Each structure stands twice: as C-alpha cells, then as structure tokens.
Amino acid sequence: MTSGGPFYLSLRRAASWPAACSRITLMAHPVTFTSTPAAPNPTRSGLALGRLARRPESGSFLGLVAVLLFFGLFGGSGFMSAAGAASWLNIASEIGIIAMPIGLLMIAGELDISVGAVIPAASLTAAIVSGHYGLPDWLGIVAALGLGLTVGFLNGLLVTRTTIPSLIITIGTMFLTMGLTLGLTVKIAGSTGVSLVPDPLTKAIFGDYLGGMFQVTILWWVVFVIGLFWLLHISPIGNWIYALGGDKESARNIGIPTKRLTIGLFMLSGFSAAFVGVSEVMVYQSAQVLAGQSFIFNSIMCVVIGGVLLTGGFGSIVGIVFGTITFSIVNQGIYFTTMDPNIGSIIIGALLLIAVLTNDTFRQLALSYSSKKEKQP
C-alpha cells in the first residue's frame, strides 16, 4: 500500500518501468505521493481534500449518501430496521460478487456479458449432479465452479486470439451457454427446472440465513471484496490491470503478459458468476434455466455507478462496492415508501446517466492533479 492512498498506483513501482510504462500509469490511475511528512496546516488539509475529491470512488460515495438520506427520510422505520437492511444487503451481496470481476474487466478495457448465462448454468449443473443424480454436494459445487472457469477461459481465449470485441464474443458465448443449458437440462431432467436439497453443512456454508434474515452470501461478498481489493490495489497485478486499460499495446511492449492477464480476468468473472449460481441453488433449493438474466445489466450499472470508466483504465474496488450498495438500496428502498415502484427504475436510470457524465470528470481532475504534482520540485 502506498503513502499516497490505498487506491492509487505507487510512484515507487512506476519508477522502475520504462518511460512508456510511466505514461500508462498516469493514464490508468492518478498518482499521489509525498516524500516526507509535513506539519499539518490549512493548505495541506486543502490538498488532502483535493486528493479525496479526485479518487474514482468519490462520486459513488456521494451517490450512496444521497440515496441513504432519501430513503431514510421517506422509507421510515421499516427501511432503517434490520429487515430493511437485509432486503438490500442480500441483493447487494449477490450482485456485488459478480460486479467486482466485471469492474476489473472494464478497468482492463474489456466486458463480459456471458455471466447472465453462467449463473443458471452453474445452478443447474450443481442441481443435476447432486440433486438429479444424487452425488455428493461438493462434487456438484466443483462441477459448477469448473463450468464457470471453462466459460471464462473460452471467453479470454477468443478475445486474445481474435480481433473481435469482447462484447460480441461474450454475447456469443452467452447464447451458446444458454442453449446448451436448456437442451441438456430438458434431455437429462425432462424439465427446465431441477431441485436440490443440500446437506446441512453445505446449506450452512452457501445458502443459510444469519439471524433468519441475512444470507450467508454477505460474508462471502466480504471475502471477495478483501481478495479483489488486494489484487487491484496492493499486488503488482493491479498495476498491470490499469496499464492494460490505459494502453494495451504499450503494456504489451513493456513486458506485461496481457494475454494471460486477460484470460485470467475472464476466468475470474466466470468463477464469480458460477459461485453466485451455486449460492442461489443452495438458498432456493431449485434451479431454473431462465434465472440470472437480470445480473447482466445490473452488475454493469453497479460498476458504472461505482466510478469505473466505460473506456477502461480508471476505477476502484471501493467505488464498485459503493455503487453496488447504492443500486441495491434504490432497488429495494422504493418498496418501503408510498411511491410508485416504477420510480425506482427512474432513480437508477438517473444515477447511471449522472455517473457516466461525471466519471470522466473525476478522471480528468485526477490526471490534472498528478501532472501538477510531477511539475513540483
């Protein structure tokens, strides 16, 4: 973690790279660095606030505060209760596990639409292996997660071996996965749905409720947040991801394994979608062919609201978490008010448009701040 903040690339790392890499670093993520500590003073406090305002998660944090105040005011005690918190946290945990890998791909300049097909495919794989055929639950879980990794590997391989945009490729693999899921499920089980009653241990790990309200998936979401925060903001791989989204050709020229990194990110996305599919079948004890389609655009909205640029090279895990919580609060909070539920969609749409319009502004502020710091002696 750098002295300039946990969400920014370190000059210490960038200093060892060639000039081209330094350019990528500035494009990918603004740098903040202080060589020696100084005594607190009003000017320095202002600079600290300036650095805070230029972080990619700043806009998403303001959006989160706004919707919390709005629904706290109009949602009443029901929204502020434990049951109210559970209603949006349960949704946030499932979307969040998928949104973070999608966010990493978007920071790297790619996109994965196939998650909407991987979720039901993984659910049905676990249900068929352990429910229909009666094999151990762990075997069904391994098969489901393996399916997600396989689809992710196929996506990454096609993206790196062709010049076709990842959007088109993942749309193709999405329909391919959907078709295979439907055809094989009907052929094997004779219907489009398969039930699964997990054993108590598996249920407790993947599909139980804490306090009768909070899904255990929330704890798994925290695990994913910690792991992916380390990957993006602390490990050297985070530098590679930002560089890949900033300038892919320059990143390749300075020795970053862009192909392996791209394939790995797509596999992470497929694994996360499969994990959510496993969690859903354990919670609801049933899997359906058409489940999971809403996760495609919901996860992308969470990522964009969280401050990630559609053009790549800018964003943070904390911002994605803020965006996920904001989306989930709006999605569920509207039911605690006396307003028309359709207004929730209007608010989400407005948040998405505002995020798209302001995210690049935060990036330009961050880059201008980095340039000023470089010119200082």
Tab-separated table of N, CA and C in Angstrom, residues 81-87 89-90 208-216 218:
chain	number	residue	atom	x	y	z
A	81	SER	N	-34.812	-0.550	9.682
A	81	SER	CA	-34.780	-1.731	10.540
A	81	SER	C	-33.820	-2.775	10.003
A	82	ALA	N	-33.595	-3.824	10.816
A	82	ALA	CA	-32.710	-4.915	10.393
A	82	ALA	C	-33.276	-5.622	9.171
A	83	ALA	N	-34.594	-5.794	9.135
A	83	ALA	CA	-35.213	-6.441	7.980
A	83	ALA	C	-35.045	-5.593	6.727
A	84	GLY	N	-35.131	-4.268	6.883
A	84	GLY	CA	-34.921	-3.381	5.742
A	84	GLY	C	-33.502	-3.470	5.223
A	85	ALA	N	-32.525	-3.503	6.138
A	85	ALA	CA	-31.123	-3.637	5.731
A	85	ALA	C	-30.880	-4.975	5.042
A	86	ALA	N	-31.521	-6.028	5.557
A	86	ALA	CA	-31.347	-7.357	4.959
A	86	ALA	C	-31.883	-7.388	3.537
A	87	SER	N	-32.954	-6.651	3.285
A	87	SER	CA	-33.573	-6.696	1.953
A	87	SER	C	-32.615	-6.221	0.872
A	89	LEU	N	-29.105	-5.708	1.448
A	89	LEU	CA	-27.799	-6.355	1.597
A	89	LEU	C	-27.773	-7.722	0.909
A	90	ASN	N	-28.880	-8.464	0.991
A	90	ASN	CA	-28.924	-9.777	0.334
A	90	ASN	C	-28.763	-9.639	-1.179
A	208	ASP	N	-27.396	-20.525	3.827
A	208	ASP	CA	-28.133	-20.333	5.075
A	208	ASP	C	-28.450	-18.846	5.287
A	209	TYR	N	-29.280	-18.570	6.289
A	209	TYR	CA	-29.611	-17.204	6.679
A	209	TYR	C	-29.088	-16.950	8.088
A	210	LEU	N	-28.418	-15.829	8.267
A	210	LEU	CA	-27.924	-15.439	9.581
A	210	LEU	C	-28.988	-14.605	10.269
A	211	GLY	N	-29.398	-15.053	11.456
A	211	GLY	CA	-30.460	-14.353	12.161
A	211	GLY	C	-31.800	-14.460	11.480
A	212	GLY	N	-31.925	-15.412	10.567
A	212	GLY	CA	-33.187	-15.607	9.858
A	212	GLY	C	-33.449	-14.599	8.765
A	213	MET	N	-32.523	-13.629	8.544
A	213	MET	CA	-32.764	-12.576	7.548
A	213	MET	C	-31.603	-12.383	6.585
A	214	PHE	N	-30.384	-12.428	7.075
A	214	PHE	CA	-29.215	-12.080	6.267
A	214	PHE	C	-28.614	-13.339	5.643
A	215	GLN	N	-28.524	-13.356	4.317
A	215	GLN	CA	-27.937	-14.503	3.637
A	215	GLN	C	-26.446	-14.603	3.959
A	216	VAL	N	-25.968	-15.825	4.078
A	216	VAL	CA	-24.551	-16.044	4.343
A	216	VAL	C	-23.696	-15.556	3.175
A	218	ILE	N	-23.559	-12.722	2.143
A	218	ILE	CA	-22.991	-11.428	2.540
A	218	ILE	C	-21.561	-11.610	3.044
